[in-house]
Amino acid sequence: MRTRPLKVALLGCGVVGSEVARIMTTHADDLAARIGAPVELVGVAVRRPSKVREGIDPALITTDATALVRRGDIDVVIEVIGGIEPARTLITTAFENGASVVSANKALLAEDGAALHAAAEKYGRDLYYEAAVAGAIPLVRPLRESLAGDKVNRVLGIVNGTTNFILDKMDTSGAGYSEALDEATALGYAEADPTADVEGFDAAAKAAILAGIAFHTRVKIGDVHREGITEVTAADIASARRMGCTVKLLAICERAADGRSVTARVHPAMIPLSHPLASVREAYNAVFVEAEAAGQLMFYGPGAGGSPTASAVLGDLVAVCRNKLGEATGPGESAYTRLPVSPMGEVVTRYHISLDVADKPGVLAQVATVFAEQGVSIDTVRQQGKDGEASLVVVTHRAPDAALSGTVEALRKLDTVRGVASIMRVEGE
């Protein structure tokens, strides 16, 4: 074993960063044995230096992150501060000054991953980011390495624990969205401002990363169709249950049947209770991967939190340090297919549409005519009426999303349709 330590700089010391520092200290001997050399934490960049950070030598604390990554003797920089800037500049500066980078920054990677990979390649450094997607669940490395010889056609997953907790509580307790969100906040699963989670931004960033890796093409967060869960109601949950389904916020990345394009989307959907993802409860994550040779694979576990995310960071740290010792680098960006990302309108899906209609003869015929005119085939219809008002629930066969959207717009123009109570896609069948 080499006795001279590999030097590590840590950018950020919040929930994840402090746990990374703790494990590096308490498991120092094990990490050294697995790497083949000791690792030494030589600096921790923070915004509030006066805050007490238990177990971290105060002499390591600095507010000058730029000076830390420019030292020139750093082997690996761990970036867990999040956001676009200053993280982007700090990472590229680290590359320029001889350090490889381990990051958990999904937002930055989904927005500017191509430029970061290009910088890493230019300076001969590693860029690893297992912790950016699904916390402790090994997912990025299996897609980048274990399945590198296979052809992945679909990635379907629950990649946000906050929304899964909320939807699970709505399903199991009958709570409304607001009540379930309040419980998630009280338990620490939701941030004070939960927008990134409940509006699907967090999941969309992860979907962009997964699609890029799985299909060997460049996908940015702006390419991902995004819908959140704020409009999901207790009635939607009940309708799903009557169909033998449950509602999940899904990240779905697919290769087109002809292989010429890909799609990436995040939205709530009904999935059958028989599907493996239907049993994912509380704040857990799970990702279902479909590959030509390997078949169907499922990855499951805690998708967030200090310890799970730190586990993924340290796994990358070990890999990058081993590469350093071997004077090599691991896999970089693979975007050779250059496949375009198709718009949501071209995606073929099923729909569950709930309508408030007048309770009188001929309404069903009018609604069915609209579907036929738009080229959308109806699978099932359920109608209930009372006191001149009725509800009509239509489940379609698979059709292009644009056709289904056109159908909904045409339905809104019918005099007999009082309103569209809910619209939800049906997946996983």
GROMACS .gro file of N, CA, C and O in nm, residues 16 66 80 122 138 167 296 331 388:
model
   36
   16VAL      N    1  -2.530   1.627   0.363
   16VAL     CA    2  -2.451   1.526   0.292
   16VAL      C    3  -2.303   1.544   0.319
   16VAL      O    4  -2.231   1.448   0.353
   66THR      N    5  -1.262   2.881  -0.400
   66THR     CA    6  -1.178   2.896  -0.519
   66THR      C    7  -1.031   2.870  -0.487
   66THR      O    8  -0.962   2.797  -0.561
   80VAL      N    9  -2.063   1.904  -0.312
   80VAL     CA   10  -2.199   1.877  -0.264
   80VAL      C   11  -2.268   2.008  -0.223
   80VAL      O   12  -2.351   2.010  -0.133
  122LYS      N   13  -1.059   1.708  -2.139
  122LYS     CA   14  -0.950   1.798  -2.181
  122LYS      C   15  -0.831   1.789  -2.087
  122LYS      O   16  -0.715   1.786  -2.131
  138PRO      N   17  -2.724   0.209  -0.647
  138PRO     CA   18  -2.627   0.200  -0.758
  138PRO      C   19  -2.703   0.198  -0.890
  138PRO      O   20  -2.774   0.104  -0.921
  167LEU      N   21  -4.776   1.076  -0.236
  167LEU     CA   22  -4.872   0.994  -0.309
  167LEU      C   23  -4.906   0.866  -0.234
  167LEU      O   24  -5.021   0.820  -0.235
  296GLN      N   25  -3.524  -0.733  -1.791
  296GLN     CA   26  -3.576  -0.635  -1.696
  296GLN      C   27  -3.497  -0.639  -1.566
  296GLN      O   28  -3.480  -0.744  -1.505
  331PRO      N   29  -1.483   0.584  -1.723
  331PRO     CA   30  -1.562   0.621  -1.840
  331PRO      C   31  -1.606   0.766  -1.835
  331PRO      O   32  -1.643   0.818  -1.730
  388GLY      N   33  -7.957   1.518  -1.258
  388GLY     CA   34  -7.923   1.598  -1.374
  388GLY      C   35  -7.775   1.614  -1.400
  388GLY      O   36  -7.736   1.676  -1.500
   0.00000   0.00000   0.00000
